[in-house]
């Protein structure tokens, strides 16, 4: 019973939160509102899954938000200059992946802790985004064939929810069913034993941070498509919410470990809470306070793992 | 000759941990490595297992020079090591630890994509553990729930899984009870019978005398000498290690 509570306590807390909001916030259960929550949660889940993969390999990626913004800006800049849609999307995602791999190289080759390395790369990405845009936002004028990726529907289901489902399925498959995924997790959980067992741990860290960059790139491009605009700060909020989703996820399903389903539950909780607080008329700063409390409570539940990764230097 | 080590040395800054050590091992030979703390036993073992690069010297495997860039190279070449701290991922299950780094995969419905064969890994893990006389309730249990002896068995099973030509054991009986210790020593004998060589690093002179063919003694990072096990007993060996005199 205690074990079940430990594994599913956060899920139960989410259900309680959902019930309370359903009873107290007008229109919370409106299908349009619920879809809106899921759509917002989709971006958060995709970017947070990238953070999850980096953390699974034992590294922090604090650059996700600025890398996503830069990817968004890259794609938008190309689209506004009439480059083909596929090229612009691949360039945006490629930009995120390249920065993710750069994070990985800085961490594994220069042996700089990821806490510092990704913060530096985040600053670089932010600077590059302002360099490309000149500080202004790209708004409107985007081809509908591009907008359908973020705004479209398939059989009534918003495309964003499908992208989220696909990302969850793929990351879950990677971590649970493939040798590479297992090596990634072993690297994060026990780096030296993993290395001694023949796992190429530095390569796994590079992969984890590379995939984190890739998913930040995907998030950036989908944000551009969904909002039909882009700016250097378009994904800014996803650093703290992304981290909070992953940390909250580490309190459930596989307690103490970054895990895919946990991240999804964490993102759902944060998305639902933000929506509920808005419906209840709470100011945006109240949401920030709640987010901060969530992070502290989550970290206290999985502090050992986080201390291990936050200041570690790769072997 | 299976393994030849020539003039091996390792320095950490100004400190020399190993200096001018040469050693040769035949197929199926069990060699003990003894020495006091700081003698260089673990350094020697880690270099041969690819866990550390040497500062100088050469290692040859079946006559061919090898230069390991990491443990994986050594494992692939046929050298598996069991470390004193066991090097296990304690939050992971028994079967995951046994197959860590060499997981079994099978074909999936997606062409070219292979997925983990968890059932086969569970079965094979039980087999490896059974060879050591260890029966666990579940190979899905995390290693952190096991006793010291059971953990040792998991670490040894991992080395068996690689079907190595040379198994290096660093203090394999240190954390074991009498019965478990006897099983590990039996395993060393069985490995020898099947042609596998064993490099046994140990402080326990009784164990060394019980299973090895000869013993090399290290002192202060240097090779002090070697002796055929048939010519000595545990007390004599202990005296050699303590005094550094081979006579």
XYZ file of C-alpha atoms in Angstrom:
562
model
C 0.000 0.000 0.000
C 2.822 2.360 0.956
C 4.629 1.420 -2.252
C 1.503 2.124 -4.316
C 1.078 5.473 -2.612
C 4.702 6.319 -3.322
C 4.333 5.436 -6.994
C 0.929 6.940 -7.619
C 0.676 9.683 -4.983
C 1.218 12.415 -7.568
C -1.391 10.856 -9.870
C -3.885 10.832 -6.999
C -2.968 14.448 -6.186
C -3.612 15.328 -9.847
C -7.036 13.676 -9.761
C -7.873 15.580 -6.568
C -6.724 18.835 -8.200
C -8.820 18.063 -11.275
C -11.895 17.347 -9.141
C -11.458 20.494 -7.058
C -11.063 22.655 -10.171
C -14.040 20.954 -11.832
C -16.145 21.839 -8.788
C -14.871 25.367 -8.263
C -13.878 26.893 -11.625
C -16.584 27.819 -14.098
C -16.155 26.290 -17.553
C -13.285 24.095 -16.394
C -15.024 20.974 -17.697
C -16.003 22.644 -20.949
C -14.616 20.353 -23.722
C -13.072 23.394 -25.400
C -11.236 24.246 -22.185
C -10.047 20.677 -21.648
C -8.730 20.537 -25.219
C -7.045 23.879 -24.656
C -5.295 22.458 -21.576
C -4.133 19.426 -23.525
C -2.883 21.599 -26.376
C -0.873 23.794 -24.022
C 0.395 20.720 -22.210
C 1.553 19.274 -25.553
C 4.305 21.883 -26.029
C 5.317 21.525 -22.407
C 5.418 17.724 -22.603
C 7.532 17.626 -25.773
C 10.153 20.053 -24.459
C 10.106 18.440 -20.991
C 10.664 15.001 -22.521
C 13.888 16.367 -23.976
C 14.917 17.474 -20.491
C 13.901 14.016 -19.248
C 16.241 12.299 -21.725
C 19.155 14.557 -20.774
C 18.460 13.908 -17.098
C 18.148 10.167 -17.764
C 21.728 10.347 -19.073
C 22.710 12.165 -15.891
C 22.879 15.709 -17.234
C 20.854 18.885 -16.841
C 19.833 20.875 -19.903
C 19.047 24.433 -18.857
C 19.154 25.624 -22.470
C 15.869 24.045 -23.615
C 13.792 27.227 -23.610
C 16.249 29.493 -25.415
C 17.172 26.733 -27.849
C 13.457 26.257 -28.614
C 13.097 30.022 -29.142
C 16.117 30.078 -31.461
C 14.724 27.130 -33.441
C 11.425 28.954 -33.745
C 13.153 32.115 -34.928
C 15.282 30.179 -37.442
C 12.239 28.497 -38.972
C 10.241 31.745 -39.017
C 13.100 33.740 -40.571
C 13.370 31.227 -43.415
C 9.610 31.117 -43.938
C 9.381 34.910 -44.028
C 12.070 34.842 -46.708
C 10.001 32.383 -48.748
C 12.125 29.314 -48.239
C 10.263 25.987 -48.641
C 8.279 24.878 -45.574
C 10.064 21.547 -45.191
C 13.455 23.244 -45.403
C 12.474 25.826 -42.777
C 11.121 23.164 -40.412
C 14.181 20.952 -40.799
C 16.449 23.971 -40.293
C 14.617 24.863 -37.052
C 14.799 21.314 -35.722
C 18.384 20.970 -36.973
C 19.338 24.145 -35.148
C 17.993 22.725 -31.878
C 19.729 19.393 -32.449
C 23.035 21.094 -33.286
C 22.919 23.150 -30.097
C 21.979 20.046 -28.102
C 24.992 18.213 -29.524
C 27.139 21.256 -28.819
C 25.949 21.070 -25.198
C 26.957 17.419 -25.217
C 30.401 18.125 -26.623
C 31.059 20.884 -24.098
C 30.051 18.547 -21.268
C 31.812 15.381 -22.456
C 34.913 16.789 -24.163
C 35.621 19.941 -22.161
C 34.329 18.269 -18.971
C 32.322 21.276 -17.894
C 29.353 20.382 -15.633
C 26.112 20.524 -17.589
C 24.667 23.008 -15.091
C 27.207 25.568 -16.307
C 27.645 24.395 -19.906
C 23.958 24.462 -20.828
C 23.445 27.787 -19.073
C 26.210 29.243 -21.240
C 24.788 27.685 -24.406
C 21.366 28.999 -23.398
C 22.789 32.510 -23.281
C 24.418 32.008 -26.681
C 21.114 30.757 -28.149
C 19.273 33.756 -26.720
C 21.841 36.123 -28.202
C 21.639 34.418 -31.595
C 17.839 34.668 -31.591
C 18.054 38.438 -31.010
C 20.774 38.682 -33.650
C 18.534 37.009 -36.256
C 15.392 38.977 -35.455
C 17.019 42.282 -34.573
C 14.856 42.202 -31.473
C 11.513 42.272 -33.284
C 8.931 39.507 -33.633
C 7.832 37.754 -36.824
C 4.048 37.958 -36.899
C 1.524 36.520 -39.368
C 2.031 36.004 -43.108
C 2.828 32.323 -42.696
C 1.646 29.713 -45.182
C -1.397 27.702 -44.052
C 0.404 24.538 -45.153
C 2.896 25.288 -42.357
C 0.284 26.347 -39.805
C -1.524 23.017 -40.105
C 1.301 21.301 -38.167
C 0.467 23.246 -35.023
C -3.162 24.184 -35.579
C -4.604 21.356 -37.639
C -6.908 18.567 -36.563
C -6.968 14.894 -37.418
C -10.421 13.361 -36.979
C -11.255 16.120 -34.524
C -8.110 15.660 -32.483
C -5.770 18.693 -32.464
C -2.487 17.945 -34.248
C -0.521 19.129 -31.209
C -2.034 16.379 -29.064
C -1.009 13.843 -31.694
C 2.555 15.223 -31.762
C 2.634 14.903 -27.992
C 1.334 11.327 -28.146
C 3.912 10.436 -30.779
C 6.762 11.947 -28.747
C 5.655 10.164 -25.575
C 5.407 6.843 -27.451
C 8.815 7.226 -29.099
C 10.682 8.279 -25.949
C 8.989 5.531 -23.950
C 9.986 3.014 -26.605
C 13.557 4.312 -26.665
C 14.038 4.084 -22.903
C 12.155 0.862 -22.237
C 12.616 -1.281 -25.311
C 15.975 -0.472 -26.867
C 19.564 -1.188 -25.899
C 20.470 2.459 -26.470
C 17.744 3.590 -24.082
C 18.928 1.196 -21.384
C 22.504 2.431 -21.819
C 21.256 6.013 -21.500
C 19.500 5.216 -18.219
C 22.443 3.185 -16.868
C 24.728 6.125 -17.618
C 22.517 8.454 -15.603
C 21.916 6.082 -12.718
C 25.389 4.641 -12.239
C 27.928 6.227 -14.553
C 31.109 4.477 -13.417
C 29.555 0.981 -13.153
C 28.027 1.564 -16.591
C 31.412 2.543 -18.019
C 33.096 -0.469 -16.442
C 30.351 -2.677 -17.893
C 31.326 -1.515 -21.363
C 28.761 1.230 -21.927
C 30.165 4.234 -23.775
C 28.907 6.703 -21.208
C 30.220 9.877 -22.827
C 28.473 8.934 -26.051
C 25.257 8.394 -24.087
C 25.520 11.840 -22.496
C 26.066 13.339 -25.932
C 22.985 11.485 -27.145
C 20.844 12.588 -24.180
C 21.739 16.240 -24.614
C 21.455 15.960 -28.409
C 17.930 14.537 -28.133
C 17.037 17.248 -25.643
C 18.109 19.832 -28.215
C 16.175 18.029 -30.935
C 12.952 18.062 -28.923
C 13.515 21.721 -28.006
C 13.847 22.349 -31.760
C 10.629 20.461 -32.472
C 8.843 22.476 -29.770
C 10.129 25.745 -31.225
C 8.958 24.911 -34.743
C 5.541 23.723 -33.519
C 5.148 26.886 -31.428
C 5.807 28.980 -34.547
C 3.248 26.968 -36.452
C 0.660 27.114 -33.700
C 1.038 30.836 -32.948
C 1.788 31.876 -36.535
C 4.539 34.045 -35.119
C 7.954 33.921 -33.560
C 10.127 35.948 -31.246
C 13.336 35.428 -29.262
C 11.240 34.910 -26.123
C 8.563 32.649 -27.606
C 9.528 29.592 -25.509
C 10.874 31.479 -22.493
C 8.317 30.123 -20.034
C 9.229 26.517 -20.823
C 12.453 26.481 -18.849
C 10.850 26.603 -15.428
C 7.638 24.802 -16.386
C 9.650 22.154 -18.243
C 11.924 21.541 -15.275
C 8.948 21.516 -12.912
C 7.144 18.951 -15.086
C 10.160 16.617 -15.077
C 10.819 17.024 -11.345
C 7.168 16.462 -10.553
C 7.322 13.419 -12.822
C 10.215 12.073 -10.799
C 7.904 11.794 -7.794
C 5.672 9.262 -9.529
C 5.586 5.995 -11.565
C 9.334 5.386 -11.063
C 9.998 7.559 -7.996
C 13.409 9.205 -7.942
C 14.048 8.582 -11.630
C 13.337 10.796 -14.628
C 10.614 8.898 -16.479
C 8.460 9.513 -19.521
C 5.017 8.846 -18.075
C 5.932 10.808 -14.953
C 6.905 13.792 -17.103
C 3.575 13.575 -18.928
C 1.749 13.561 -15.581
C 3.917 16.449 -14.374
C 3.129 18.482 -17.503
C -0.591 17.676 -17.172
C -0.566 18.778 -13.533
C 1.173 22.067 -14.296
C -1.002 22.763 -17.349
C -4.183 21.981 -15.452
C -3.127 24.034 -12.442
C -2.259 27.067 -14.584
C -5.542 26.821 -16.455
C -7.525 26.398 -13.243
C -5.813 29.327 -11.549
C -6.504 31.511 -14.580
C -10.173 30.507 -14.567
C -10.313 31.288 -10.847
C -8.984 34.758 -11.604
C -5.547 34.345 -10.056
C -2.858 36.713 -11.290
C 0.042 35.360 -13.364
C 2.437 35.894 -10.477
C 0.406 33.561 -8.298
C 1.040 30.870 -10.923
C 4.770 31.555 -10.667
C 4.640 31.204 -6.893
C 2.801 27.887 -7.207
C 5.335 26.711 -9.813
C 8.214 27.537 -7.489
C 6.587 25.623 -4.647
C 6.048 22.617 -6.951
C 9.746 22.620 -7.878
C 10.886 22.776 -4.243
C 8.517 20.021 -3.130
C 9.464 17.809 -6.095
C 13.186 18.285 -5.591
C 12.880 17.457 -1.916
C 11.331 14.145 -2.959
C 14.131 13.253 -5.382
C 17.011 15.295 -4.047
C 19.600 12.520 -4.089
C 19.356 11.959 -7.836
C 19.426 15.642 -8.623
C 22.381 16.459 -6.419
C 24.213 13.675 -8.195
C 23.648 15.112 -11.683
C 23.714 18.815 -10.965
C 27.364 19.055 -10.072
C 28.855 15.965 -11.650
C 31.663 16.027 -14.175
C 31.699 13.253 -16.790
C 34.437 10.603 -16.449
C 50.475 -17.263 -24.392
C 47.133 -15.594 -23.608
C 48.287 -12.403 -21.944
C 51.666 -10.697 -21.911
C 52.311 -7.509 -19.975
C 55.612 -5.778 -20.532
C 57.167 -2.984 -18.505
C 53.764 -1.618 -17.492
C 53.770 1.670 -15.618
C 51.222 4.123 -14.292
C 51.880 7.524 -12.799
C 49.516 10.092 -11.314
C 51.412 13.351 -11.533
C 54.580 12.788 -9.548
C 53.253 9.622 -7.883
C 54.138 6.279 -9.415
C 51.431 3.655 -8.785
C 52.944 0.979 -10.986
C 56.422 0.688 -12.423
C 58.086 -1.786 -14.783
C 55.663 -4.646 -14.173
C 55.904 -7.561 -16.587
C 53.717 -10.652 -16.441
C 52.628 -13.477 -18.728
C 49.647 -15.820 -18.442
C 48.772 -19.011 -20.272
C 45.317 -20.107 -21.361
C 43.528 -21.713 -18.422
C 46.072 -20.510 -15.900
C 45.034 -19.041 -12.557
C 47.455 -16.407 -11.311
C 47.206 -14.715 -7.936
C 48.265 -11.116 -7.440
C 49.202 -10.285 -3.872
C 50.630 -7.284 -2.131
C 49.975 -4.871 0.670
C 47.717 -1.848 0.335
C 49.163 0.544 -2.246
C 51.189 -2.223 -3.891
C 49.572 -1.487 -7.279
C 47.297 -4.539 -7.506
C 44.135 -2.644 -8.369
C 45.989 -0.343 -10.774
C 47.388 -3.371 -12.610
C 43.948 -4.906 -12.755
C 42.262 -1.739 -13.997
C 44.828 -1.290 -16.764
C 44.450 -4.869 -17.996
C 40.632 -4.462 -17.851
C 40.770 -1.255 -19.894
C 39.396 0.874 -17.057
C 42.569 2.998 -16.986
C 45.168 3.656 -19.669
C 48.779 2.825 -18.752
C 51.369 5.593 -18.695
C 53.813 3.278 -20.416
C 54.372 -0.340 -21.333
C 52.642 -2.824 -23.590
C 49.860 -5.370 -23.288
C 49.604 -8.254 -25.756
C 46.688 -10.604 -26.073
C 47.445 -13.889 -27.847
C 50.564 -12.250 -29.211
C 48.842 -9.178 -30.617
C 49.447 -5.746 -29.068
C 46.269 -4.222 -27.668
C 45.597 -0.648 -26.598
C 42.267 -0.380 -24.812
C 40.485 2.973 -24.953
C 37.928 1.809 -22.386
C 36.471 -1.256 -20.650
C 34.347 -2.070 -23.686
C 37.481 -2.698 -25.775
C 38.782 -5.107 -23.139
C 35.429 -6.888 -22.832
C 35.178 -7.261 -26.590
C 38.740 -8.612 -26.676
C 37.778 -11.252 -24.081
C 38.828 -9.712 -20.761
C 36.132 -9.309 -18.111
C 36.669 -7.861 -14.647
C 34.871 -8.125 -11.335
C 35.716 -5.085 -9.256
C 36.003 -5.005 -5.501
C 33.143 -2.515 -5.223
C 31.285 -4.756 -7.706
C 30.405 -1.829 -10.027
C 26.688 -2.554 -9.968
C 23.811 -0.186 -10.663
C 22.045 -0.840 -7.378
C 18.709 0.685 -8.374
C 18.447 -1.623 -11.367
C 17.276 -5.209 -11.378
C 19.441 -8.302 -11.150
C 18.989 -9.270 -14.799
C 19.639 -5.701 -15.970
C 22.914 -5.734 -14.047
C 23.968 -9.127 -15.358
C 23.446 -7.940 -18.938
C 24.483 -4.322 -18.460
C 26.398 -3.249 -21.540
C 25.595 -6.404 -23.492
C 21.816 -6.618 -23.432
C 20.161 -9.321 -25.501
C 17.988 -8.057 -28.344
C 15.626 -9.641 -30.816
C 14.090 -8.630 -34.103
C 11.009 -6.441 -33.919
C 8.189 -5.929 -36.380
C 10.016 -2.871 -37.683
C 12.669 -4.030 -40.176
C 16.176 -3.340 -38.932
C 15.013 -2.404 -35.431
C 15.962 -4.682 -32.558
C 14.282 -4.542 -29.187
C 15.320 -5.864 -25.795
C 14.745 -9.552 -25.210
C 13.873 -9.284 -21.524
C 12.566 -12.827 -21.222
C 15.832 -14.312 -22.520
C 17.859 -12.051 -20.230
C 15.842 -13.157 -17.205
C 16.276 -16.837 -18.077
C 19.994 -16.569 -18.778
C 20.528 -14.579 -15.556
C 18.915 -17.391 -13.556
C 21.234 -19.860 -15.293
C 24.367 -17.861 -14.497
C 23.323 -17.461 -10.873
C 22.508 -21.158 -10.630
C 26.078 -21.957 -11.723
C 27.143 -20.082 -8.596
C 24.598 -21.921 -6.491
C 22.556 -18.765 -5.978
C 18.798 -18.865 -6.267
C 16.937 -15.589 -6.065
C 13.226 -15.168 -5.615
C 13.142 -12.874 -8.601
C 15.746 -11.594 -11.021
C 13.533 -8.509 -11.357
C 14.418 -7.437 -7.819
C 16.646 -4.374 -7.580
C 20.211 -5.123 -6.534
C 19.896 -2.825 -3.501
C 17.650 -5.476 -1.898
C 20.292 -8.210 -2.151
C 22.823 -9.401 0.422
C 26.552 -8.871 -0.104
C 27.018 -12.445 -1.316
C 24.129 -12.196 -3.735
C 25.512 -8.935 -5.132
C 28.879 -10.616 -5.598
C 27.130 -13.380 -7.544
C 25.463 -10.793 -9.796
C 28.839 -9.183 -10.517
C 30.415 -12.565 -11.287
C 27.442 -13.493 -13.490
C 28.052 -10.371 -15.533
C 31.647 -11.452 -16.145
C 30.459 -14.966 -17.082
C 27.978 -13.463 -19.500
C 30.831 -12.074 -21.621
C 32.281 -15.608 -21.921
C 35.720 -14.072 -21.535
C 39.066 -15.801 -22.055
C 40.456 -13.962 -19.031
C 38.473 -13.089 -15.918
C 40.034 -10.646 -13.463
C 38.695 -10.795 -9.926
C 39.494 -8.103 -7.373
C 38.929 -9.403 -3.833
C 36.037 -11.635 -4.946
C 35.534 -13.237 -1.533
C 35.995 -10.174 0.683
C 32.304 -9.707 1.504
C 31.274 -13.363 1.528
C 30.315 -15.938 4.113
C 32.033 -19.335 4.294
C 29.628 -21.171 1.994
C 29.478 -18.380 -0.586
C 33.263 -18.090 -0.534
C 33.603 -21.831 -1.263
C 31.272 -21.443 -4.243
C 33.299 -18.596 -5.713
C 36.528 -20.598 -5.336
C 34.788 -23.552 -6.983
C 33.822 -21.295 -9.822
C 37.451 -20.269 -10.287
C 38.391 -23.950 -10.567
C 35.551 -24.550 -13.045
C 36.663 -21.601 -15.156
C 40.163 -23.055 -15.235
C 38.795 -26.450 -16.303
C 37.030 -24.811 -19.241
C 40.220 -23.093 -20.361
C 39.433 -19.671 -18.948
C 42.319 -17.842 -17.288
C 41.782 -16.041 -14.000
C 43.801 -13.208 -12.500
C 42.908 -13.264 -8.819
C 43.724 -10.142 -6.823
C 43.327 -10.927 -3.143
C 44.426 -10.203 0.381
C 43.207 -13.612 1.482
C 46.246 -15.877 1.262
C 44.213 -19.045 1.950
C 42.051 -18.325 -1.089
C 45.041 -17.565 -3.270
C 46.842 -20.759 -2.283
C 43.642 -22.777 -2.715
C 42.995 -21.989 -6.373
C 45.987 -20.422 -8.118
C 48.799 -22.003 -10.123
C 51.298 -19.310 -9.216
C 51.392 -16.011 -7.415
C 53.003 -12.700 -8.322
C 53.817 -10.311 -5.512
C 53.748 -6.564 -5.925
C 55.318 -4.090 -3.550
C 55.323 -0.320 -3.885
C 54.104 -0.580 -7.481
C 56.925 -2.911 -8.510
C 56.987 -6.628 -9.202
C 58.729 -8.231 -6.236
C 58.778 -11.705 -7.686
C 56.655 -14.751 -8.401
C 56.331 -18.191 -6.957
C 54.622 -21.469 -7.889
C 51.701 -22.101 -5.546
C 52.717 -25.735 -5.184
C 55.911 -24.599 -3.426
C 54.281 -22.538 -0.696
C 51.505 -22.416 1.862
C 49.394 -19.483 3.041
C 51.735 -18.613 5.925
C 54.784 -18.622 3.676
C 52.978 -16.466 1.113
C 51.852 -14.080 3.808
C 55.449 -13.761 4.998
C 56.621 -13.049 1.432
C 54.023 -10.318 1.010
C 54.817 -8.716 4.350
C 58.614 -8.887 4.128
C 58.982 -8.439 0.399
C 61.558 -11.271 0.440
C 60.891 -14.131 -1.935
C 63.104 -16.649 -0.080
